[in-house]
C-alpha cells in the first residue's frame, strides 16, 4: 500500500449553490476509481462565467464547507478563488501537480463538457497533468460518449479519459437559484445546512423580497 500513489479527484465549479448532484458525482468518482480524496475546487475568475453574476466567494465557500463536512474523503480548495489570473483548467491542474507531487490526479467533469473538450484551452496539457473522468448520467446515451472518449483518446494519444457512471439528478444550480428567487422550496435538492444558509443570508432572492 505504501508504494501506491495517492489518488486525488478534482471537482471544479462555481458551486452557486452546491447541490446533491455535485455530491453524487464526487461520491461515485471516489467509489468507482478508488480515490483517496476529492477536492472541491471553487471557481474564481472563470473564462466561461460572468464574474458579476456569481455569488460572493465567502458564501460559496461556506455552503460548500457545510455540504461536505460529514464526508472525510471530501475537502475544499480556494486555490482558484485567490488566483489573480483567469482560471484555466490546465493552469490549476499543473499547480496541483506541484502541490501534490507523486499523487495521481483525476479531473472530474460533466459528460456534456466532454463534447467540447478539444476546444478547451490547452487540452493536451490537461491530459498530461491528470486523468479525466467524464460523468455520464443514467439516462444519457452511453454509446455517444463512448465514441467521444475513443475519439479523444486517439487524437491526444492517451488512455487517460474514462467514463464515470452517475445517477440521474437533473437539478442544476441555476434551477435552484430560480426556485429561491420565486420563493419555492429547494428542500432535498441541497443538503439541509446549505438550505438553511441560503435562507439565513437571503441568497438568490430578488432585492424587493427583503
GROMACS .gro file of C-alpha atoms in nm:
model
  210
    1UNK     CA    1   0.000   0.000   0.000
    2UNK     CA    2   0.287   0.240   0.079
    3UNK     CA    3   0.412   0.216  -0.280
    4UNK     CA    4   0.075   0.304  -0.430
    5UNK     CA    5   0.018   0.660  -0.548
    6UNK     CA    6  -0.245   0.860  -0.365
    7UNK     CA    7  -0.540   0.925  -0.597
    8UNK     CA    8  -0.690   1.273  -0.579
    9UNK     CA    9  -1.006   1.379  -0.760
   10UNK     CA   10  -1.061   1.743  -0.860
   11UNK     CA   11  -1.422   1.861  -0.881
   12UNK     CA   12  -1.430   2.214  -1.020
   13UNK     CA   13  -1.722   2.451  -1.031
   14UNK     CA   14  -1.883   2.771  -0.908
   15UNK     CA   15  -2.097   2.570  -0.662
   16UNK     CA   16  -2.351   2.851  -0.664
   17UNK     CA   17  -2.500   2.675  -0.476
   18UNK     CA   18  -2.354   2.329  -0.429
   19UNK     CA   19  -2.626   2.063  -0.453
   20UNK     CA   20  -2.678   1.688  -0.429
   21UNK     CA   21  -2.589   1.640  -0.796
   22UNK     CA   22  -2.236   1.762  -0.728
   23UNK     CA   23  -2.205   1.541  -0.422
   24UNK     CA   24  -2.335   1.234  -0.605
   25UNK     CA   25  -2.080   1.276  -0.883
   26UNK     CA   26  -1.794   1.318  -0.635
   27UNK     CA   27  -1.906   1.018  -0.429
   28UNK     CA   28  -1.937   0.797  -0.736
   29UNK     CA   29  -1.594   0.907  -0.862
   30UNK     CA   30  -1.437   0.814  -0.530
   31UNK     CA   31  -1.614   0.478  -0.523
   32UNK     CA   32  -1.559   0.377  -0.886
   33UNK     CA   33  -1.196   0.485  -0.917
   34UNK     CA   34  -1.073   0.433  -0.561
   35UNK     CA   35  -0.999   0.799  -0.497
   36UNK     CA   36  -0.842   0.876  -0.161
   37UNK     CA   37  -0.958   1.236  -0.169
   38UNK     CA   38  -1.192   1.456  -0.374
   39UNK     CA   39  -1.114   1.828  -0.372
   40UNK     CA   40  -1.398   2.069  -0.446
   41UNK     CA   41  -1.223   2.348  -0.637
   42UNK     CA   42  -1.429   2.666  -0.627
   43UNK     CA   43  -1.412   2.882  -0.938
   44UNK     CA   44  -1.259   3.226  -0.913
   45UNK     CA   45  -1.218   3.417  -1.239
   46UNK     CA   46  -1.364   3.176  -1.492
   47UNK     CA   47  -1.332   3.209  -1.871
   48UNK     CA   48  -1.686   3.071  -1.904
   49UNK     CA   49  -1.881   3.278  -1.649
   50UNK     CA   50  -1.958   3.645  -1.592
   51UNK     CA   51  -1.798   3.731  -1.258
   52UNK     CA   52  -2.073   3.985  -1.186
   53UNK     CA   53  -2.334   3.712  -1.172
   54UNK     CA   54  -2.151   3.475  -0.939
   55UNK     CA   55  -2.227   3.486  -0.568
   56UNK     CA   56  -1.953   3.618  -0.339
   57UNK     CA   57  -1.686   3.351  -0.274
   58UNK     CA   58  -1.738   3.384   0.102
   59UNK     CA   59  -2.091   3.245   0.067
   60UNK     CA   60  -1.999   2.979  -0.191
   61UNK     CA   61  -1.712   2.857   0.026
   62UNK     CA   62  -1.926   2.835   0.338
   63UNK     CA   63  -2.206   2.649   0.159
   64UNK     CA   64  -1.953   2.404   0.017
   65UNK     CA   65  -1.784   2.358   0.353
   66UNK     CA   66  -2.118   2.277   0.514
   67UNK     CA   67  -2.218   2.039   0.235
   68UNK     CA   68  -1.902   1.826   0.255
   69UNK     CA   69  -1.832   1.844   0.629
   70UNK     CA   70  -1.963   1.493   0.704
   71UNK     CA   71  -1.752   1.315   0.441
   72UNK     CA   72  -1.386   1.259   0.535
   73UNK     CA   73  -1.291   1.196   0.171
   74UNK     CA   74  -1.413   1.541   0.062
   75UNK     CA   75  -1.218   1.863   0.103
   76UNK     CA   76  -1.232   2.215  -0.041
   77UNK     CA   77  -0.974   2.437  -0.209
   78UNK     CA   78  -0.975   2.813  -0.266
   79UNK     CA   79  -0.673   2.798  -0.498
   80UNK     CA   80  -0.866   2.938  -0.794
   81UNK     CA   81  -1.055   3.196  -0.589
   82UNK     CA   82  -0.729   3.351  -0.469
   83UNK     CA   83  -0.567   3.344  -0.814
   84UNK     CA   84  -0.540   3.683  -0.985
   85UNK     CA   85  -0.537   3.537  -1.336
   86UNK     CA   86  -0.811   3.364  -1.531
   87UNK     CA   87  -0.864   3.010  -1.404
   88UNK     CA   88  -0.796   2.784  -1.699
   89UNK     CA   89  -0.816   2.417  -1.605
   90UNK     CA   90  -0.468   2.332  -1.729
   91UNK     CA   91  -0.316   2.602  -1.504
   92UNK     CA   92  -0.500   2.476  -1.198
   93UNK     CA   93  -0.406   2.114  -1.259
   94UNK     CA   94  -0.041   2.199  -1.315
   95UNK     CA   95  -0.037   2.392  -0.986
   96UNK     CA   96  -0.197   2.097  -0.809
   97UNK     CA   97   0.063   1.868  -0.964
   98UNK     CA   98   0.327   2.080  -0.790
   99UNK     CA   99   0.135   2.086  -0.461
  100UNK     CA  100   0.080   1.709  -0.459
  101UNK     CA  101   0.400   1.556  -0.601
  102UNK     CA  102   0.380   1.184  -0.657
  103UNK     CA  103   0.000   1.181  -0.648
  104UNK     CA  104  -0.226   1.078  -0.934
  105UNK     CA  105  -0.482   1.345  -1.025
  106UNK     CA  106  -0.830   1.279  -1.165
  107UNK     CA  107  -1.016   1.575  -1.310
  108UNK     CA  108  -1.393   1.522  -1.283
  109UNK     CA  109  -1.610   1.687  -1.546
  110UNK     CA  110  -1.968   1.667  -1.665
  111UNK     CA  111  -2.031   1.442  -1.963
  112UNK     CA  112  -2.165   1.736  -2.163
  113UNK     CA  113  -1.830   1.914  -2.131
  114UNK     CA  114  -1.658   1.620  -2.297
  115UNK     CA  115  -1.818   1.714  -2.630
  116UNK     CA  116  -1.628   2.043  -2.635
  117UNK     CA  117  -1.315   1.930  -2.453
  118UNK     CA  118  -1.082   1.951  -2.754
  119UNK     CA  119  -1.171   2.322  -2.783
  120UNK     CA  120  -1.069   2.399  -2.425
  121UNK     CA  121  -0.750   2.594  -2.358
  122UNK     CA  122  -0.456   2.352  -2.384
  123UNK     CA  123  -0.641   2.020  -2.357
  124UNK     CA  124  -0.318   1.830  -2.411
  125UNK     CA  125  -0.165   1.989  -2.101
  126UNK     CA  126  -0.478   1.896  -1.904
  127UNK     CA  127  -0.427   1.533  -2.002
  128UNK     CA  128  -0.057   1.548  -1.917
  129UNK     CA  129  -0.142   1.668  -1.566
  130UNK     CA  130  -0.441   1.447  -1.487
  131UNK     CA  131  -0.672   1.169  -1.591
  132UNK     CA  132  -1.019   1.286  -1.696
  133UNK     CA  133  -1.338   1.134  -1.557
  134UNK     CA  134  -1.647   1.229  -1.757
  135UNK     CA  135  -1.967   1.189  -1.555
  136UNK     CA  136  -2.240   1.026  -1.762
  137UNK     CA  137  -2.592   1.017  -1.620
  138UNK     CA  138  -2.801   0.701  -1.625
  139UNK     CA  139  -3.046   0.830  -1.884
  140UNK     CA  140  -2.789   0.961  -2.132
  141UNK     CA  141  -2.691   0.759  -2.437
  142UNK     CA  142  -2.370   0.589  -2.331
  143UNK     CA  143  -2.264   0.496  -2.685
  144UNK     CA  144  -2.236   0.862  -2.785
  145UNK     CA  145  -1.994   0.931  -2.502
  146UNK     CA  146  -1.800   0.610  -2.560
  147UNK     CA  147  -1.736   0.722  -2.917
  148UNK     CA  148  -1.629   1.067  -2.798
  149UNK     CA  149  -1.393   0.916  -2.543
  150UNK     CA  150  -1.245   0.690  -2.811
  151UNK     CA  151  -1.205   0.990  -3.042
  152UNK     CA  152  -1.028   1.199  -2.777
  153UNK     CA  153  -0.802   0.911  -2.673
  154UNK     CA  154  -0.692   0.867  -3.033
  155UNK     CA  155  -0.650   1.239  -3.101
  156UNK     CA  156  -0.445   1.308  -2.788
  157UNK     CA  157  -0.273   0.967  -2.781
  158UNK     CA  158  -0.373   0.889  -2.424
  159UNK     CA  159  -0.571   0.631  -2.230
  160UNK     CA  160  -0.638   0.878  -1.950
  161UNK     CA  161  -1.001   0.959  -2.033
  162UNK     CA  162  -1.267   0.750  -1.862
  163UNK     CA  163  -1.643   0.743  -1.817
  164UNK     CA  164  -1.796   0.787  -1.474
  165UNK     CA  165  -2.143   0.641  -1.418
  166UNK     CA  166  -2.365   0.865  -1.205
  167UNK     CA  167  -2.732   0.862  -1.102
  168UNK     CA  168  -2.970   1.085  -1.294
  169UNK     CA  169  -3.002   1.409  -1.098
  170UNK     CA  170  -3.130   1.681  -1.327
  171UNK     CA  171  -3.146   1.973  -1.084
  172UNK     CA  172  -2.892   2.246  -1.159
  173UNK     CA  173  -2.756   2.537  -0.956
  174UNK     CA  174  -2.932   2.773  -1.196
  175UNK     CA  175  -3.264   2.599  -1.133
  176UNK     CA  176  -3.211   2.618  -0.756
  177UNK     CA  177  -3.138   2.992  -0.775
  178UNK     CA  178  -3.452   3.041  -0.982
  179UNK     CA  179  -3.666   2.849  -0.734
  180UNK     CA  180  -3.533   3.052  -0.441
  181UNK     CA  181  -3.593   3.374  -0.631
  182UNK     CA  182  -3.957   3.271  -0.682
  183UNK     CA  183  -4.000   3.172  -0.318
  184UNK     CA  184  -4.033   2.799  -0.391
  185UNK     CA  185  -3.887   2.509  -0.195
  186UNK     CA  186  -3.542   2.363  -0.259
  187UNK     CA  187  -3.564   2.108   0.021
  188UNK     CA  188  -3.399   1.775  -0.075
  189UNK     CA  189  -3.217   1.943  -0.366
  190UNK     CA  190  -2.935   2.069  -0.145
  191UNK     CA  191  -2.807   1.947   0.193
  192UNK     CA  192  -3.011   2.094   0.477
  193UNK     CA  193  -2.721   2.304   0.616
  194UNK     CA  194  -2.689   2.464   0.270
  195UNK     CA  195  -3.062   2.536   0.250
  196UNK     CA  196  -3.052   2.693   0.595
  197UNK     CA  197  -2.754   2.907   0.499
  198UNK     CA  198  -2.930   3.032   0.184
  199UNK     CA  199  -3.235   3.132   0.390
  200UNK     CA  200  -3.027   3.285   0.668
  201UNK     CA  201  -2.831   3.510   0.431
  202UNK     CA  202  -3.113   3.584   0.186
  203UNK     CA  203  -2.918   3.448  -0.110
  204UNK     CA  204  -3.067   3.437  -0.460
  205UNK     CA  205  -3.374   3.641  -0.364
  206UNK     CA  206  -3.492   3.949  -0.551
  207UNK     CA  207  -3.395   4.273  -0.377
  208UNK     CA  208  -3.765   4.357  -0.343
  209UNK     CA  209  -3.817   4.040  -0.139
  210UNK     CA  210  -3.626   4.168   0.163
   0.00000   0.00000   0.00000
